[in-house]
mmCIF file of C-alpha atoms in Angstrom:
data_model
loop_
_atom_site.group_PDB
_atom_site.id
_atom_site.type_symbol
_atom_site.label_atom_id
_atom_site.label_comp_id
_atom_site.label_asym_id
_atom_site.label_seq_id
_atom_site.Cartn_x
_atom_site.Cartn_y
_atom_site.Cartn_z
ATOM 1 C CA MET A 1 -34.459 -15.009 -16.721
ATOM 2 C CA LYS A 2 -32.208 -13.981 -19.600
ATOM 3 C CA LYS A 3 -34.361 -10.903 -20.165
ATOM 4 C CA ILE A 4 -33.895 -9.830 -16.537
ATOM 5 C CA LEU A 5 -30.120 -10.277 -16.773
ATOM 6 C CA PHE A 6 -30.126 -8.133 -19.900
ATOM 7 C CA ILE A 7 -32.469 -5.435 -18.527
ATOM 8 C CA LEU A 8 -30.718 -4.895 -15.169
ATOM 9 C CA PRO A 9 -27.364 -3.712 -16.615
ATOM 10 C CA VAL A 10 -29.207 -1.462 -19.054
ATOM 11 C CA LEU A 11 -31.190 0.106 -16.192
ATOM 12 C CA PHE A 12 -28.005 0.644 -14.202
ATOM 13 C CA LEU A 13 -26.370 2.391 -17.155
ATOM 14 C CA PHE A 14 -29.318 4.714 -17.691
ATOM 15 C CA GLY A 15 -29.570 5.370 -13.961
ATOM 16 C CA CYS A 16 -26.069 6.876 -13.953
ATOM 17 C CA GLY A 17 -26.924 9.654 -16.356
ATOM 18 C CA PRO A 18 -25.652 13.218 -16.125
ATOM 19 C CA ASP A 19 -28.938 14.822 -14.981
ATOM 20 C CA ASP A 20 -27.175 16.247 -11.982
ATOM 21 C CA PRO A 21 -28.515 19.799 -11.553
ATOM 22 C CA ARG A 22 -25.722 22.334 -11.610
ATOM 23 C CA VAL A 23 -25.736 25.236 -9.210
ATOM 24 C CA GLU A 24 -25.816 28.522 -10.992
ATOM 25 C CA GLU A 25 -22.619 30.446 -10.365
ATOM 26 C CA ARG A 26 -23.411 34.017 -9.327
ATOM 27 C CA THR A 27 -21.323 36.860 -7.984
ATOM 28 C CA ALA A 28 -21.127 37.317 -4.236
ATOM 29 C CA ASP A 29 -23.032 40.602 -4.565
ATOM 30 C CA GLU A 30 -25.864 38.944 -6.488
ATOM 31 C CA ILE A 31 -26.223 36.202 -3.883
ATOM 32 C CA TYR A 32 -26.023 38.706 -1.014
ATOM 33 C CA ASN A 33 -28.689 40.937 -2.573
ATOM 34 C CA GLN A 34 -30.982 37.941 -3.132
ATOM 35 C CA ALA A 35 -30.501 36.898 0.508
ATOM 36 C CA VAL A 36 -31.359 40.422 1.676
ATOM 37 C CA GLU A 37 -34.503 40.375 -0.482
ATOM 38 C CA TYR A 38 -35.567 37.095 1.113
ATOM 39 C CA ALA A 39 -34.891 38.556 4.571
ATOM 40 C CA ASP A 40 -36.933 41.663 3.726
ATOM 41 C CA ASP A 41 -39.812 39.324 2.817
ATOM 42 C CA THR A 42 -39.283 37.462 6.147
ATOM 43 C CA ASN A 43 -38.378 34.309 4.242
ATOM 44 C CA TRP A 44 -35.746 33.501 6.873
ATOM 45 C CA ASN A 45 -34.827 30.002 5.719
ATOM 46 C CA ALA A 46 -34.284 30.980 2.068
ATOM 47 C CA SER A 47 -32.325 34.004 3.205
ATOM 48 C CA ALA A 48 -30.026 31.897 5.411
ATOM 49 C CA ILE A 49 -29.429 29.425 2.576
ATOM 50 C CA GLU A 50 -28.443 32.276 0.255
ATOM 51 C CA PHE A 51 -26.132 33.860 2.828
ATOM 52 C CA ILE A 52 -24.406 30.508 3.342
ATOM 53 C CA GLU A 53 -24.183 30.054 -0.432
ATOM 54 C CA ILE A 54 -21.871 33.072 -0.568
ATOM 55 C CA GLU A 55 -19.298 31.197 1.502
ATOM 56 C CA ARG A 56 -19.665 28.098 -0.663
ATOM 57 C CA GLN A 57 -19.203 29.914 -3.971
ATOM 58 C CA HIS A 58 -16.900 32.754 -2.876
ATOM 59 C CA PRO A 59 -15.113 31.677 0.342
ATOM 60 C CA GLU A 60 -12.390 34.329 0.084
ATOM 61 C CA SER A 61 -14.673 37.321 -0.401
ATOM 62 C CA GLU A 62 -15.443 39.782 2.378
ATOM 63 C CA LEU A 63 -19.125 39.078 1.800
ATOM 64 C CA ALA A 64 -18.565 35.418 2.754
ATOM 65 C CA ALA A 65 -17.733 36.384 6.339
ATOM 66 C CA GLN A 66 -20.524 38.958 6.458
ATOM 67 C CA GLY A 67 -22.905 36.406 4.963
ATOM 68 C CA MET A 68 -22.143 33.939 7.744
ATOM 69 C CA ILE A 69 -23.020 36.523 10.377
ATOM 70 C CA MET A 70 -26.181 37.409 8.492
ATOM 71 C CA ALA A 71 -27.095 33.713 8.163
ATOM 72 C CA GLY A 72 -26.811 33.420 11.944
ATOM 73 C CA TYR A 73 -29.014 36.477 12.333
ATOM 74 C CA VAL A 74 -31.754 35.274 9.970
ATOM 75 C CA TYR A 75 -31.706 31.808 11.537
ATOM 76 C CA PHE A 76 -32.233 33.583 14.876
ATOM 77 C CA LYS A 77 -35.095 35.634 13.421
ATOM 78 C CA GLY A 78 -36.641 32.410 12.117
ATOM 79 C CA ASP A 79 -36.382 30.794 15.597
ATOM 80 C CA LYS A 80 -33.794 28.269 14.445
ATOM 81 C CA HIS A 81 -31.587 28.793 17.481
ATOM 82 C CA VAL A 82 -29.395 25.709 17.041
ATOM 83 C CA ASP A 83 -28.626 26.591 13.408
ATOM 84 C CA ALA A 84 -27.969 30.194 14.409
ATOM 85 C CA VAL A 85 -25.460 29.254 17.125
ATOM 86 C CA GLN A 86 -23.725 26.722 14.862
ATOM 87 C CA THR A 87 -23.399 29.308 12.098
ATOM 88 C CA ILE A 88 -21.998 31.937 14.458
ATOM 89 C CA ASP A 89 -19.574 29.404 15.983
ATOM 90 C CA HIS A 90 -18.451 28.479 12.457
ATOM 91 C CA PHE A 91 -17.867 32.159 11.704
ATOM 92 C CA LEU A 92 -15.867 32.634 14.927
ATOM 93 C CA ARG A 93 -13.666 29.609 14.123
ATOM 94 C CA LEU A 94 -12.960 30.771 10.570
ATOM 95 C CA HIS A 95 -12.650 34.500 11.232
ATOM 96 C CA PRO A 96 -11.340 35.034 14.791
ATOM 97 C CA SER A 97 -9.905 38.459 13.941
ATOM 98 C CA HIS A 98 -12.748 39.764 11.762
ATOM 99 C CA LYS A 99 -13.888 43.314 12.453
ATOM 100 C CA ASN A 100 -17.377 42.070 13.435
ATOM 101 C CA VAL A 101 -16.392 39.422 15.984
ATOM 102 C CA ASP A 102 -17.854 41.605 18.730
ATOM 103 C CA TYR A 103 -21.210 41.643 16.954
ATOM 104 C CA ALA A 104 -21.030 37.871 16.378
ATOM 105 C CA LEU A 105 -20.474 37.297 20.105
ATOM 106 C CA TYR A 106 -23.295 39.701 20.920
ATOM 107 C CA LEU A 107 -25.617 37.910 18.501
ATOM 108 C CA LYS A 108 -24.689 34.527 19.983
ATOM 109 C CA SER A 109 -25.385 35.805 23.494
ATOM 110 C CA MET A 110 -28.771 37.184 22.374
ATOM 111 C CA ILE A 111 -29.666 33.844 20.779
ATOM 112 C CA TYR A 112 -29.087 32.132 24.124
ATOM 113 C CA TYR A 113 -30.731 35.019 26.002
ATOM 114 C CA ASP A 114 -33.865 34.528 23.905
ATOM 115 C CA GLN A 115 -34.076 30.904 25.095
ATOM 116 C CA ILE A 116 -33.941 31.593 28.844
ATOM 117 C CA SER A 117 -36.744 29.825 30.630
ATOM 118 C CA ASP A 118 -38.379 29.765 34.037
ATOM 119 C CA VAL A 119 -36.102 29.242 37.087
ATOM 120 C CA ARG A 120 -37.796 25.892 37.655
ATOM 121 C CA ARG A 121 -36.234 24.581 34.451
ATOM 122 C CA GLU A 122 -32.685 23.786 33.413
ATOM 123 C CA GLN A 123 -30.579 26.922 32.952
ATOM 124 C CA ILE A 124 -28.236 25.869 30.139
ATOM 125 C CA ALA A 125 -29.230 28.812 27.929
ATOM 126 C CA THR A 126 -28.761 31.230 30.830
ATOM 127 C CA VAL A 127 -25.269 29.908 31.559
ATOM 128 C CA GLU A 128 -24.285 30.015 27.867
ATOM 129 C CA ALA A 129 -25.650 33.557 27.469
ATOM 130 C CA LEU A 130 -23.709 34.676 30.539
ATOM 131 C CA LYS A 131 -20.471 33.002 29.364
ATOM 132 C CA THR A 132 -20.757 34.598 25.931
ATOM 133 C CA MET A 133 -21.543 38.035 27.370
ATOM 134 C CA LEU A 134 -18.595 37.824 29.755
ATOM 135 C CA LEU A 135 -16.319 36.831 26.856
ATOM 136 C CA LEU A 136 -17.621 39.774 24.819
ATOM 137 C CA GLU A 137 -17.016 42.137 27.724
ATOM 138 C CA GLU A 138 -13.516 40.730 28.286
ATOM 139 C CA LYS A 139 -12.343 40.767 24.650
ATOM 140 C CA PHE A 140 -14.087 43.960 23.513
ATOM 141 C CA PRO A 141 -14.580 46.189 26.582
ATOM 142 C CA GLU A 142 -14.964 49.348 24.472
ATOM 143 C CA SER A 143 -17.480 47.851 22.053
ATOM 144 C CA ALA A 144 -21.010 49.250 22.020
ATOM 145 C CA TYR A 145 -22.209 45.645 22.281
ATOM 146 C CA ALA A 146 -20.186 45.062 25.454
ATOM 147 C CA LYS A 147 -21.701 48.156 27.010
ATOM 148 C CA ASN A 148 -25.153 46.925 26.013
ATOM 149 C CA VAL A 149 -24.745 43.604 27.856
ATOM 150 C CA LYS A 150 -23.515 45.015 31.197
ATOM 151 C CA ALA A 151 -27.016 45.224 32.676
ATOM 152 C CA LYS A 152 -27.945 41.869 31.194
ATOM 153 C CA ILE A 153 -24.922 40.248 32.877
ATOM 154 C CA VAL A 154 -26.117 41.475 36.277
ATOM 155 C CA MET A 155 -29.631 40.258 35.521
ATOM 156 C CA LEU A 156 -28.375 36.809 34.428
ATOM 157 C CA LYS A 157 -26.297 36.439 37.581
ATOM 158 C CA ASN A 158 -29.377 37.306 39.641
ATOM 159 C CA TYR A 159 -31.427 34.865 37.606
ATOM 160 C CA LEU A 160 -28.943 32.051 38.291
ATOM 161 C CA ALA A 161 -28.991 32.990 41.993
ATOM 162 C CA GLY A 162 -32.785 32.763 41.816
ATOM 163 C CA LYS A 163 -32.439 29.259 40.444
ATOM 164 C CA GLU A 164 -30.235 28.322 43.409
ATOM 165 C CA MET A 165 -32.802 29.831 45.803
ATOM 166 C CA PHE A 166 -35.549 27.802 44.143
ATOM 167 C CA ILE A 167 -33.532 24.612 44.631
ATOM 168 C CA ALA A 168 -32.729 25.544 48.251
ATOM 169 C CA ARG A 169 -36.402 26.208 49.055
ATOM 170 C CA LYS A 170 -37.428 22.953 47.473
ATOM 171 C CA LEU A 171 -34.815 21.011 49.446
ATOM 172 C CA MET A 172 -35.737 22.847 52.649
ATOM 173 C CA LYS A 173 -39.385 21.928 52.167
ATOM 174 C CA GLU A 174 -38.434 18.264 51.668
ATOM 175 C CA VAL A 175 -36.231 18.283 54.778
ATOM 176 C CA LEU A 176 -39.028 19.802 56.860
ATOM 177 C CA CYS A 177 -41.500 17.187 55.611
ATOM 178 C CA ASP A 178 -39.027 14.419 56.436
ATOM 179 C CA LEU A 179 -38.385 15.890 59.889
ATOM 180 C CA ARG A 180 -42.134 16.075 60.648
ATOM 181 C CA ARG A 181 -42.546 12.477 59.558
ATOM 182 C CA PHE A 182 -39.627 11.451 61.743
ATOM 183 C CA LEU A 183 -41.015 13.247 64.805
ATOM 184 C CA GLU A 184 -44.503 11.702 64.446
#
């Protein structure tokens, strides 16, 4: 029993050692270039981590803002839609007047656009894509990205109308079945 009481404090002391791995401090350019290399090799996750690392190590640099946009893009390329949207939203909160806000909104709308499903399913992604495209068009009407989404906005509105038609047909069919049953 005495041995255990002696060994436990010793183990606790050795367990609190300084083997905490330190993150290597690199310049923003070095991190950015490494992230681009990972992206070129289609290593999307490693690329996103590196792009985000720029903001952690160099939050005031211009590359930090650009890195956040790029992290959103590579998350999107790697089919990590939730991470991509969160990263873009984080960028938009921190840099609302950045020169690339129009691209960030465009990228966010394309992330949602990529997730649009059949009219028989829930249309959350369609609604979010439409809202983001309309915001892009409203805030940046002269942007090349706003001009690019004009046709997509019309298509999304038609798609949502198609969803309403699907629901109406389904309800109509149910009403007709109920009416036939009632008349029999």
